Short mmCIF file of C-alpha atoms and ligand atoms in Angstrom, two decimals:
data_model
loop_
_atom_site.label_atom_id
_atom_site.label_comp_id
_atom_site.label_asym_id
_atom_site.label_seq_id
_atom_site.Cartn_x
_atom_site.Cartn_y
_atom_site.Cartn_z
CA UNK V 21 16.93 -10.13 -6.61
CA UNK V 22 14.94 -10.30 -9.86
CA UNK V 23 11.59 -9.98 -11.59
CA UNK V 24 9.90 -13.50 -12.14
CA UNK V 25 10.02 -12.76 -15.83
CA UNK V 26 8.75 -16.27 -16.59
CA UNK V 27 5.10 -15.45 -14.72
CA UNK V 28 4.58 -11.96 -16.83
CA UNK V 29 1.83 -12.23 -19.16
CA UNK V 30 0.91 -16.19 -18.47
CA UNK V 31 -1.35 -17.92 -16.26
CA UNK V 32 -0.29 -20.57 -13.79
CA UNK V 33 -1.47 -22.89 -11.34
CA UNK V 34 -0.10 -22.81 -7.81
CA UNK V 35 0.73 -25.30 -4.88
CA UNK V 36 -2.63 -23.03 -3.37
CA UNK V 37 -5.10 -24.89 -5.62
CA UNK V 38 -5.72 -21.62 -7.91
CA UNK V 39 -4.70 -20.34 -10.86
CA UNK V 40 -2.40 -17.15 -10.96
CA UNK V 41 -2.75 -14.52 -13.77
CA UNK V 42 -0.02 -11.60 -14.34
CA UNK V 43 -1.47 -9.66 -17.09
CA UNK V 44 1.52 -6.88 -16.98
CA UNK V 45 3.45 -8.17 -20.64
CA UNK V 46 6.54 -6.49 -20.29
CA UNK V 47 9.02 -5.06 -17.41
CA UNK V 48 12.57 -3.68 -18.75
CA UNK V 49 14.90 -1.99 -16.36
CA UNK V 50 17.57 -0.80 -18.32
CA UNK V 51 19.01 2.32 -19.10
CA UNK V 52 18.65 2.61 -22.98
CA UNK V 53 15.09 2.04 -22.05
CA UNK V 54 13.80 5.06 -24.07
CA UNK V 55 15.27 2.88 -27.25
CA UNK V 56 12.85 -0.29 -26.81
CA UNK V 57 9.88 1.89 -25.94
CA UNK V 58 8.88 3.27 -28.86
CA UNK V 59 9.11 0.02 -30.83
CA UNK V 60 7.06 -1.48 -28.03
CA UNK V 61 4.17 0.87 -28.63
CA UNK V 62 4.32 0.93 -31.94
CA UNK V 63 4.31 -3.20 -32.16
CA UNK V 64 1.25 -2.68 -29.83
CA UNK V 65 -0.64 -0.70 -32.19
CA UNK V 66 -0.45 2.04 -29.29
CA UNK V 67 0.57 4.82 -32.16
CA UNK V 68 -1.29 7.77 -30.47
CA UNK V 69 -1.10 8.01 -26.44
CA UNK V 70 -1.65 10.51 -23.90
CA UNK V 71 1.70 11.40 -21.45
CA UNK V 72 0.20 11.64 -17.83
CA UNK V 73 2.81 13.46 -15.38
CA UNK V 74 2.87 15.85 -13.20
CA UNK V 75 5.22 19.30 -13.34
CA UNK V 76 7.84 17.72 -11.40
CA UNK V 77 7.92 14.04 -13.17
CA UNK V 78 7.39 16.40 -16.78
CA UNK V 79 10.88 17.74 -15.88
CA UNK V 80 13.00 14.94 -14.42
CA UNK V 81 12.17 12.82 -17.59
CA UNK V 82 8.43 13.49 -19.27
CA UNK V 83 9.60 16.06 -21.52
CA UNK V 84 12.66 13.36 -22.75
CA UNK V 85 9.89 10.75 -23.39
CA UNK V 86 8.05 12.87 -24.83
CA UNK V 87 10.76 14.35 -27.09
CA UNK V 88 11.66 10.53 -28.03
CA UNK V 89 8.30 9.66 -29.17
CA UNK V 90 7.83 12.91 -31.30
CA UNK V 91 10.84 11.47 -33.69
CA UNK V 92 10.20 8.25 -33.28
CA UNK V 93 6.53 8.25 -34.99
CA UNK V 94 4.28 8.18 -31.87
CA UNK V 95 1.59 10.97 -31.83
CA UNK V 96 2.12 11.68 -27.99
CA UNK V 97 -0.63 14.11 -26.60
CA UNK V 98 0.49 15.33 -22.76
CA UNK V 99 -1.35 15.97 -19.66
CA UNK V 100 0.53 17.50 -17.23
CA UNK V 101 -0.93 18.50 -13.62
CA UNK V 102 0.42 21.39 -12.45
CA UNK V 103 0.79 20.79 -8.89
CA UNK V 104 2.75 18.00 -7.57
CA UNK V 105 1.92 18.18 -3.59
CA UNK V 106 -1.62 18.55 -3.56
CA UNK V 107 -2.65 16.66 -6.52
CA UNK V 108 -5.08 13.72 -4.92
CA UNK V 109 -6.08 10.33 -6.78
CA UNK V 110 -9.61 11.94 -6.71
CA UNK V 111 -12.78 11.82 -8.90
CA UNK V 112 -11.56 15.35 -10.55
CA UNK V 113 -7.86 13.92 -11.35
CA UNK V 114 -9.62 11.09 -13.22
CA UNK V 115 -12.68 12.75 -15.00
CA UNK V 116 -9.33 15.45 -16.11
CA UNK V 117 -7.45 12.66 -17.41
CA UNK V 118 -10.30 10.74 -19.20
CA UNK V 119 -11.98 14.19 -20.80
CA UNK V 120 -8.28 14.46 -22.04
CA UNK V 121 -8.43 10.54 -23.64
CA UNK V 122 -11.02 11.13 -25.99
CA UNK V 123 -10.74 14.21 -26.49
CA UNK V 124 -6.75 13.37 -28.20
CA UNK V 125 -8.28 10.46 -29.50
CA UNK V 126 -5.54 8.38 -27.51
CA UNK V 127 -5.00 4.50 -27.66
CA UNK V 128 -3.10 4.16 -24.71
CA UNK V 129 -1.83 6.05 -21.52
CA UNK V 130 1.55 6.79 -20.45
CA UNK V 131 1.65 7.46 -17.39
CA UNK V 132 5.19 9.10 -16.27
CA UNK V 133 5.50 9.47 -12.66
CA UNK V 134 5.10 7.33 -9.39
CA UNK V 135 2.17 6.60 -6.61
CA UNK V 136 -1.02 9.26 -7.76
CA UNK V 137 0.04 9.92 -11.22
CA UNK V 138 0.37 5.86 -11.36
CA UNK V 139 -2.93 5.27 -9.50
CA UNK V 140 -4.66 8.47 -11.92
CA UNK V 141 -3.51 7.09 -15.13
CA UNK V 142 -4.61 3.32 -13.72
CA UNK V 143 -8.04 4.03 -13.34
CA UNK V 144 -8.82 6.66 -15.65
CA UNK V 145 -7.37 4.11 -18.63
CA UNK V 146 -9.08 1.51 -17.03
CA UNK V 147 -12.43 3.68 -17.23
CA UNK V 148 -12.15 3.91 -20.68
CA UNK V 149 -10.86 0.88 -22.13
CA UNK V 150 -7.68 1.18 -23.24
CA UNK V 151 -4.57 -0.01 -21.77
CA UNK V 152 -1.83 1.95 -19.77
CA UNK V 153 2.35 1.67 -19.93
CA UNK V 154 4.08 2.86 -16.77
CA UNK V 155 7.56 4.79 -16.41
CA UNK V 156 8.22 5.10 -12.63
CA UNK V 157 10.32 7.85 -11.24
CA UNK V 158 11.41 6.87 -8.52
CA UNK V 159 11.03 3.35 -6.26
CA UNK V 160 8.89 5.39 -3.89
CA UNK V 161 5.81 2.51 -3.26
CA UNK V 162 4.87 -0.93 -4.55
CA UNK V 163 1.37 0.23 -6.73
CA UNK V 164 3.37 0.06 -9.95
CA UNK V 165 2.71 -3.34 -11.16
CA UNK V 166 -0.68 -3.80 -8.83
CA UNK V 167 -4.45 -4.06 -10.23
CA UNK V 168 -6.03 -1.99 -7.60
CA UNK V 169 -6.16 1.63 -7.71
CA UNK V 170 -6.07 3.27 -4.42
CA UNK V 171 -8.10 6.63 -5.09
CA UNK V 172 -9.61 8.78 -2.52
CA UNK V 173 -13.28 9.96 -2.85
CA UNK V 174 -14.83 12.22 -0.58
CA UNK V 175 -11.66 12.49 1.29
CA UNK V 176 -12.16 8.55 1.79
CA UNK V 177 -9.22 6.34 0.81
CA UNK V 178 -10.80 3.35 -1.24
CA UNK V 179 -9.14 0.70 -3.29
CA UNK V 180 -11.06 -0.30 -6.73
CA UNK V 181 -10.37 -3.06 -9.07
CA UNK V 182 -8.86 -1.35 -12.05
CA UNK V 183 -6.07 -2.70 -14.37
CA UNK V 184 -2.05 -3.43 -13.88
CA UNK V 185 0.03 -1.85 -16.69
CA UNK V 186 0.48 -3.49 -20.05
CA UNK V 187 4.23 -2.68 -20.01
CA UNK V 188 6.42 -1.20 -17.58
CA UNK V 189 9.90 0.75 -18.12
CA UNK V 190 12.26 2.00 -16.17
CA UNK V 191 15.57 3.84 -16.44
CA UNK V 192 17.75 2.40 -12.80
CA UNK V 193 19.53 5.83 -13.09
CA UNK V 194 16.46 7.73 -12.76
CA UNK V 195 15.51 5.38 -9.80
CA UNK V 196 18.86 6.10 -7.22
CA UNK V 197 18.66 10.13 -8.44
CA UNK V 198 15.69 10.24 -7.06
CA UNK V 199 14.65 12.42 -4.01
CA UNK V 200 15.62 10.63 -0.67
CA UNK V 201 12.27 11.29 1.17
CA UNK V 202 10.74 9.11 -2.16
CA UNK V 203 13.53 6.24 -1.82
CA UNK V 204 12.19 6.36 2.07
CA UNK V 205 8.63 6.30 0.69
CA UNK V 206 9.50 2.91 -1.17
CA UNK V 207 11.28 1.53 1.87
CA UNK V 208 8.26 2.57 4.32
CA UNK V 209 5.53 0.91 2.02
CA UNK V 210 8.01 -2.11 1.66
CA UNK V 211 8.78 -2.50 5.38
CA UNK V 212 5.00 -2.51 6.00
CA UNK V 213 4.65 -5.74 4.76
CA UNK V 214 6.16 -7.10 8.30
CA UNK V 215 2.98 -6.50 9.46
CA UNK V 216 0.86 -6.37 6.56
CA UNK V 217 1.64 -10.49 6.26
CA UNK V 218 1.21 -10.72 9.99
CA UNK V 219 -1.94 -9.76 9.58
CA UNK V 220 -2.97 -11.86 6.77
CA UNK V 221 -1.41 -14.96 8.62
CA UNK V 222 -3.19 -14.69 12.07
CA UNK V 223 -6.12 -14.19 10.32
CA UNK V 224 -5.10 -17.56 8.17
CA UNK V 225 -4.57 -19.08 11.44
CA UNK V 226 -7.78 -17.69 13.09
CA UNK V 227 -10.23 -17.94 10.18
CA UNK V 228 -8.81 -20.57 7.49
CA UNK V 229 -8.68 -16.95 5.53
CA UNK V 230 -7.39 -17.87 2.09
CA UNK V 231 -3.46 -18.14 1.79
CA UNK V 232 -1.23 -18.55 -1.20
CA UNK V 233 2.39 -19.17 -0.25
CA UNK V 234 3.66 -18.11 -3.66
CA UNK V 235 2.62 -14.92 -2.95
CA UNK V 236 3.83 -14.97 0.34
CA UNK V 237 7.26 -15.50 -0.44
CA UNK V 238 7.26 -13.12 -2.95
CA UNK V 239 6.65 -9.86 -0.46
CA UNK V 240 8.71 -12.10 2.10
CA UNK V 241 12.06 -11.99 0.18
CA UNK V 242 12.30 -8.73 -0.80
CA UNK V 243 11.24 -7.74 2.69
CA UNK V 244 14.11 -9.12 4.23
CA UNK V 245 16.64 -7.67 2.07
CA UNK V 246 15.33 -4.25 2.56
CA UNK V 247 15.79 -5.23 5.72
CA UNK V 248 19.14 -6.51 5.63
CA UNK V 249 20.19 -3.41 3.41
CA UNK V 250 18.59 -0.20 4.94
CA UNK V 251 21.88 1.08 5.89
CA UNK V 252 22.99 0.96 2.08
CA UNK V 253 19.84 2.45 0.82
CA UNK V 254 20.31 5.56 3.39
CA UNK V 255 23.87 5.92 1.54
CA UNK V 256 21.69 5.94 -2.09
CA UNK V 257 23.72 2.56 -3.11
CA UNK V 258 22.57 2.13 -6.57
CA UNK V 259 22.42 -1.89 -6.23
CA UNK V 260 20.22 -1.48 -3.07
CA UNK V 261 18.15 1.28 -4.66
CA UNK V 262 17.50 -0.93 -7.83
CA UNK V 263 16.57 -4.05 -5.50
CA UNK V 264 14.50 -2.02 -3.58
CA UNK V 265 12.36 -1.12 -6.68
CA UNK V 266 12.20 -4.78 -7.97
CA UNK V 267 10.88 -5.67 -4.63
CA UNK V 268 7.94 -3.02 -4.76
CA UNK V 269 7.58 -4.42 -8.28
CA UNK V 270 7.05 -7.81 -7.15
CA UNK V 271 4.94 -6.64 -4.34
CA UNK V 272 2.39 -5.46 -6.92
CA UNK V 273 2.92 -8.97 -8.81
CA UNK V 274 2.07 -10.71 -5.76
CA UNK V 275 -1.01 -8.39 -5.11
CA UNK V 276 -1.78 -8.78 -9.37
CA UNK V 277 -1.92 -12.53 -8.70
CA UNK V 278 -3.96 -12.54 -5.83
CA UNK V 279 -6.42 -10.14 -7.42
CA UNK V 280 -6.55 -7.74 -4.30
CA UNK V 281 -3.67 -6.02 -1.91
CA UNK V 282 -3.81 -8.77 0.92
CA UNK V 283 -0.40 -9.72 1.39
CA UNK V 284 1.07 -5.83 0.66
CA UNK V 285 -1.62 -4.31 3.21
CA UNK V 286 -2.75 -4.32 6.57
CA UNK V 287 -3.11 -2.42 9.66
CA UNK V 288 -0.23 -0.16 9.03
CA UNK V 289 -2.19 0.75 5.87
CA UNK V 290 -5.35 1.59 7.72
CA UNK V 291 -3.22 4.01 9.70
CA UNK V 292 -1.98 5.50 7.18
CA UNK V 293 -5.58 5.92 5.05
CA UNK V 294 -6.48 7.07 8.50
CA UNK V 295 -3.94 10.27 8.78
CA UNK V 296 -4.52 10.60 4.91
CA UNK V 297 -8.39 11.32 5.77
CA UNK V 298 -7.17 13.55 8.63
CA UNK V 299 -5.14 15.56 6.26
CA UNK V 300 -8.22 15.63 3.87
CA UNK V 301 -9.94 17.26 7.17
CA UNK V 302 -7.39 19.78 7.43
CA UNK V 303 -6.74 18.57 11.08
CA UNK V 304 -2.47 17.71 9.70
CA UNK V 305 -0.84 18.60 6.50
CA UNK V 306 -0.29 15.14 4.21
CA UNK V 307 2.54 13.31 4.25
CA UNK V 308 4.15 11.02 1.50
CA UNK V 309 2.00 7.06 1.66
CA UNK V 310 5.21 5.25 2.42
CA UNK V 311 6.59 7.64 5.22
CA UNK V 312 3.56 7.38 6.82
CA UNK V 313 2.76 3.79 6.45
CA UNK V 314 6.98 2.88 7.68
CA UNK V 315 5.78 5.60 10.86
CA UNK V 316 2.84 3.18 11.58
CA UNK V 317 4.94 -0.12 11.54
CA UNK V 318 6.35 1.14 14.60
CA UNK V 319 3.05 1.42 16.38
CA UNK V 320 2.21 -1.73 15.03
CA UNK V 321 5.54 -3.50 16.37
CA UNK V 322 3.82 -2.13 19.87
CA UNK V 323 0.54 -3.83 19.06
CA UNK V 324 1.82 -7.45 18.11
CA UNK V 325 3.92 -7.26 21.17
CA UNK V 326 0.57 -6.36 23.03
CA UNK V 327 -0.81 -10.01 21.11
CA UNK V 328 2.74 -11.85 22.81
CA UNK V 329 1.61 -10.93 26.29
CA UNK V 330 -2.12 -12.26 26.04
CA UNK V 331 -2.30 -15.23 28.01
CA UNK V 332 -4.99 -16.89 26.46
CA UNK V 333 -8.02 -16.39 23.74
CA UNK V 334 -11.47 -15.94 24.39
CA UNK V 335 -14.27 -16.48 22.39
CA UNK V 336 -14.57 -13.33 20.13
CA UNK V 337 -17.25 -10.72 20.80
CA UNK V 338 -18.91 -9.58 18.02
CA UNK V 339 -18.04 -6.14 16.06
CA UNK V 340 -20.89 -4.53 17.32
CA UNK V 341 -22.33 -0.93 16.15
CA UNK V 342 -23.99 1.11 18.54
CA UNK V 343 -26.55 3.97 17.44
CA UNK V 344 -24.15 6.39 19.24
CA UNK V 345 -20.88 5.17 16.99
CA UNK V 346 -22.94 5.07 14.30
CA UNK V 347 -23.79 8.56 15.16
CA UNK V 348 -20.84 9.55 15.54
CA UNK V 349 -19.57 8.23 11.94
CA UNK V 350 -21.98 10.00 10.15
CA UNK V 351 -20.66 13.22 11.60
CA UNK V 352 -17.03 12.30 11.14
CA UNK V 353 -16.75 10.77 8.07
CA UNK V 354 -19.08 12.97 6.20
CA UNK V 355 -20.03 12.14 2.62
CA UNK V 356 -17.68 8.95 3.25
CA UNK V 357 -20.07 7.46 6.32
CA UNK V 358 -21.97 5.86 4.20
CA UNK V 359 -18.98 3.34 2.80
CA UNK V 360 -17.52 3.16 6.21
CA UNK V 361 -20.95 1.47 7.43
CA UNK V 362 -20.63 -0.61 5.01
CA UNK V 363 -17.35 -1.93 6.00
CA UNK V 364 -19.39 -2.38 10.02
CA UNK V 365 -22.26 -4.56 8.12
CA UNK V 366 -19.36 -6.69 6.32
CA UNK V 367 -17.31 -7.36 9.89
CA UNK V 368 -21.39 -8.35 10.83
CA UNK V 369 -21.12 -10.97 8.40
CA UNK V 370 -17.79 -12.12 8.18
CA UNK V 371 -18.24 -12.71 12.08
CA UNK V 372 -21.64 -14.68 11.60
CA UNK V 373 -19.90 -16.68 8.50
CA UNK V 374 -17.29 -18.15 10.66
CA UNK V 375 -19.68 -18.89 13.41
CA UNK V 376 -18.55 -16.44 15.42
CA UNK V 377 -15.44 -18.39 16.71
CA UNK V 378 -12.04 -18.86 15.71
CA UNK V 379 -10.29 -22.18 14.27
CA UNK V 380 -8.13 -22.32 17.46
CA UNK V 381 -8.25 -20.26 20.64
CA UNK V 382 -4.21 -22.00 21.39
CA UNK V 383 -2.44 -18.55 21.70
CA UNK V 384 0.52 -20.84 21.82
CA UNK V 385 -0.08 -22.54 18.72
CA UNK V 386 -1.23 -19.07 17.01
CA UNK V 387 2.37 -17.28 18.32
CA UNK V 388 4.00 -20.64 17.12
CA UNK V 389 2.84 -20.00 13.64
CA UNK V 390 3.36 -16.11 13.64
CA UNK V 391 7.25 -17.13 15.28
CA UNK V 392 8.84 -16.33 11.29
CA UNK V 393 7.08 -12.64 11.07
CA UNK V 394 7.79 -12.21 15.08
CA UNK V 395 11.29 -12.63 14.96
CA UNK V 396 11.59 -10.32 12.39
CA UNK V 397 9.96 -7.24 14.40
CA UNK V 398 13.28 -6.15 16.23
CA UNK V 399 15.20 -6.08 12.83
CA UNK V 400 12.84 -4.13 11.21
CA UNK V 401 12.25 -1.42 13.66
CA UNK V 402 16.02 -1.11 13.69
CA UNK V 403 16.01 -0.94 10.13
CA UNK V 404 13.72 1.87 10.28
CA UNK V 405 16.05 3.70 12.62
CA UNK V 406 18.76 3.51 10.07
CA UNK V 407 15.91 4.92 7.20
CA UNK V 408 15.79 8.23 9.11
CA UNK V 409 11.89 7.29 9.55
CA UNK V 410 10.37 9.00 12.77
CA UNK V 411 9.84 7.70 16.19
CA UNK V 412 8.54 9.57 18.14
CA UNK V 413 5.08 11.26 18.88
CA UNK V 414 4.41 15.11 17.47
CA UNK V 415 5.68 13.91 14.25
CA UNK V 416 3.76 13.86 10.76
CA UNK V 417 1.12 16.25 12.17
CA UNK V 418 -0.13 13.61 14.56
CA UNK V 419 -0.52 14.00 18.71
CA UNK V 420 -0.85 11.00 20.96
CA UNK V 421 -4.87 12.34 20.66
CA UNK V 422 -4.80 11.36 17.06
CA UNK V 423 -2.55 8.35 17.42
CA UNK V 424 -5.16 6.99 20.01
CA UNK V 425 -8.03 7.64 17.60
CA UNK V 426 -6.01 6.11 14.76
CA UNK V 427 -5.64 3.11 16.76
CA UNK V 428 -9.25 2.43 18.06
CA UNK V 429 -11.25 3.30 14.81
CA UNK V 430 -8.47 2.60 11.68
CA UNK V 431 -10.22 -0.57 11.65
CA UNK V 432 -13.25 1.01 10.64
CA UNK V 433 -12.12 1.75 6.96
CA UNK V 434 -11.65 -1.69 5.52
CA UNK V 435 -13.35 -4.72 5.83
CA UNK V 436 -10.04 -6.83 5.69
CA UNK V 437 -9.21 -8.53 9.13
CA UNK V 438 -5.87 -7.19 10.92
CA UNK V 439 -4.62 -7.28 14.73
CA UNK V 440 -7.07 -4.18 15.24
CA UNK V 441 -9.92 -6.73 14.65
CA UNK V 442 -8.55 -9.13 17.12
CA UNK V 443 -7.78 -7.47 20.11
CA UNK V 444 -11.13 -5.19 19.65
CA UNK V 445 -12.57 -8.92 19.60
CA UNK V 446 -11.03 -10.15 22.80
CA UNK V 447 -11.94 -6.37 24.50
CA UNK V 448 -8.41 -5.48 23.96
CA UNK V 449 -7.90 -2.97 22.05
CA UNK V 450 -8.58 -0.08 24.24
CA UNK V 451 -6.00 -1.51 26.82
CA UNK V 452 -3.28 -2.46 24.60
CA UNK V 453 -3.95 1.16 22.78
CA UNK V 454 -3.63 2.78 26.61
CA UNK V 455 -0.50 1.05 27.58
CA UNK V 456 1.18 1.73 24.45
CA UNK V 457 0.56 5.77 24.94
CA UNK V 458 0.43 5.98 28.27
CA UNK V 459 4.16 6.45 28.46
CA UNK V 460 4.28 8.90 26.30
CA UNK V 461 1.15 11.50 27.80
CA UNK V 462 3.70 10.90 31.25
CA UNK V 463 6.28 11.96 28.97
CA UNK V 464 4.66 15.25 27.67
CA UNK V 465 3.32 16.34 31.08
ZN1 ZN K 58 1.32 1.06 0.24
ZN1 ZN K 59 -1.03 -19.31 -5.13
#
């Protein structure tokens, strides 16, 4: 598996009738890395930059890159966070980081680390106008080469357009010496994408929502090799590793040329964000994004098994929001209701735009064109199995209570259409949500 070198840094038109930009320039995995970075910046007029990293990522190589640039004629300021757990992609992160830009006068940010340092760096460089170069850490989820940054405000995941890297190096030795529970991070995020193109697809199929195969096939192959090679990764195999991190690389591609995280992103996701706000609550500790997002493909296998068994589609019913949920928001979400209602208003519209009907109501004809993804559902949640990731319930801080709130309101935090949206359209949900934990209350009792 490789990087589509030949897309980097050029636009392109595609066989789905739009033009494709990758603005990332460079990507070099190699291990004499550190000896074509500082002639990169330095080519770039990027001559004074700031290090971003955390205490951990400081240690395992900052402090080398840093060292490097010192002789090699880069003024290198450094802004290292001090705690690695609990530091969040929040608005105090960013204003920290951006105080720090002009205060050291910096051109450009180096950002040495993997998903909040990454995401930090992103949007605090993006804030301020000047680009951003990216050393990963480890292959531990596919943001590196995206657009968005996924930040969290008021304890509110959110995804904002920012900008992908300018350049983007990496040292493969640094990637399979890396933690296991982060190589199991980049294999959760990357397994998610069984359902995160599921989702996209039925809603292609439902809606005419806008599809770019190019895209498509660049998640899809990567996907299945991950797949196909879970049992290698668990033994640390340095070609697996390595492949594993040029698929989360060309995840981000895929989500750079579609402009948003569609094809990398779906329901899964909005679990995750979901336990990620609960942790922000203090009701569970947090948990790494791609453990948590590879738990939730599990639940969401359940789910588009649930969508196998419907014998037919009915017209939808609209997303409808009742003074008492709205209510009810406000109290939960806090500070963050007031995005969150948003996301109600834009399901309002969406479902008024498309006349509030689907293209087809064929379930056979809709399961036809899922069959690919389907087929694949078995694999993967044996390939998660062989990942160590957890399968059962009391796991990750989470009770079947907050599993079954998960699963009947995670559809509340993004406007983007996903299985959740369906079956809560065909007065589903709350069935296919009770048969899928019922067996497990029967089992705790
Ligand atoms: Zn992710
Ligand atoms: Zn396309």
């Amino acid at each position: 598996m490789d990087i589509p070198y030949a897309l980097l840094g050029s636009k392109q038109s595609c066989t789905c009738g739009r033009d494709h930009q990758v603005p990332i320039e460079k990507i070099a995995i190699d291990e004499r890395m550190l000896d074509h970075l500082s002639p990169y910046l330095l080519g770039e007029s990027l001559e004074r930059v700031l290090l971003v990293a955390d205490a951990n990522t400081y240690q395992v190589f900052g402090d080398q890159v840093y060292q490097h640039l010192l002789g090699a004629g880069v003024t290198c300021g450094v802004h290292v966070f001090s705690s690695h757990h609990d530091l969040l992609p929040d608005e105090q992160a960013i204003a920290a980081v951006r105080q720090n830009i002009v205060q050291s006068g910096a051109k450009g940010v180096l950002a040495v680390g993997s998903g909040v340092i990454n995401d930090v760096a992103r949007y605090a460089s993006y804030q301020e106008g000047i680009p951003y170069v990216v050393i990963p850490t480890a292959p531990s989820m596919d943001g590196y080469a995206s657009s968005v940054a996924a930040l969290q405000f008021n304890g509110v995941k959110t995804t904002l357009p920012a900008h992908t890297p300018k350049a983007i190096f990496v040292q493969p030795k640094i990637l399979s010496d890396a933690p296991f529970e982060l190589i199991q991070s980049g294999f959760g995020d990357l397994i998610g994408k069984t359902i995160s193109l599921l989702d996209w697809k039925l809603s292609h199929v439902l809606f005419g929502e806008y599809f770019c195969p190019k895209s498509y096939e660049m998640v899809l192959a990567p996907l299945q090799y991950c797949i196909e090679h879970a049992a290698k990764l668990r033994e640390r195999d340095q070609t697996s590793t390595k492949n594993l991190f040029v698929g989360l690389i060309n995840s981000g591609i895929a989500m750079a040329m579609m402009g948003n995280s569609r094809p990398c992103s779906g329901s899964e996701h909005h679990c995750s964000h979901y336990w990620d706000l609960l942790a922000y609550q203090g009701v569970r500790p947090h948990a790494s994004h791609g453990l948590q997002v590879g738990y939730a493909v599990q639940w969401m296998i359940r789910f588009y098994r649930a969508l196998t068994q419907l014998a037919s589609i009915k017209t939808p019913l609209a997303p409808a929001l009742t003074p008492e949920r709205e209510a009810q928001i406000r109290q939960f979400y806090g500070d963050g209701a007031g995005e969150i209602l948003t996301v109600f208003r834009d399901k309002e519209s969406w479902h008024r735009e498309h006349d509030g009907d689907f293209q087809t109501r064929d379930i056979s004809l809709v399961l036809k064109e899922l069959e690919p993804e389907l087929s694949m559902l078995p694999s993967a949640a044996r390939a998660l199995r062989e990942m160590d990731i957890p399968e059962t319930v009391d796991v990750l801080g989470l009770t079947v209570d907050t599993l079954r709130e998960t699963f009947l309101h995670a559809n509340e935090l993004r406007s983007r259409y996903t299985i959740f949206d369906f079956l809560a359209s065909q007065g589903e949900l709350h069935r296919a949500t009770q048969n899928i934990l019922e067996p497990l209350e029967v089992v705790k009792k």
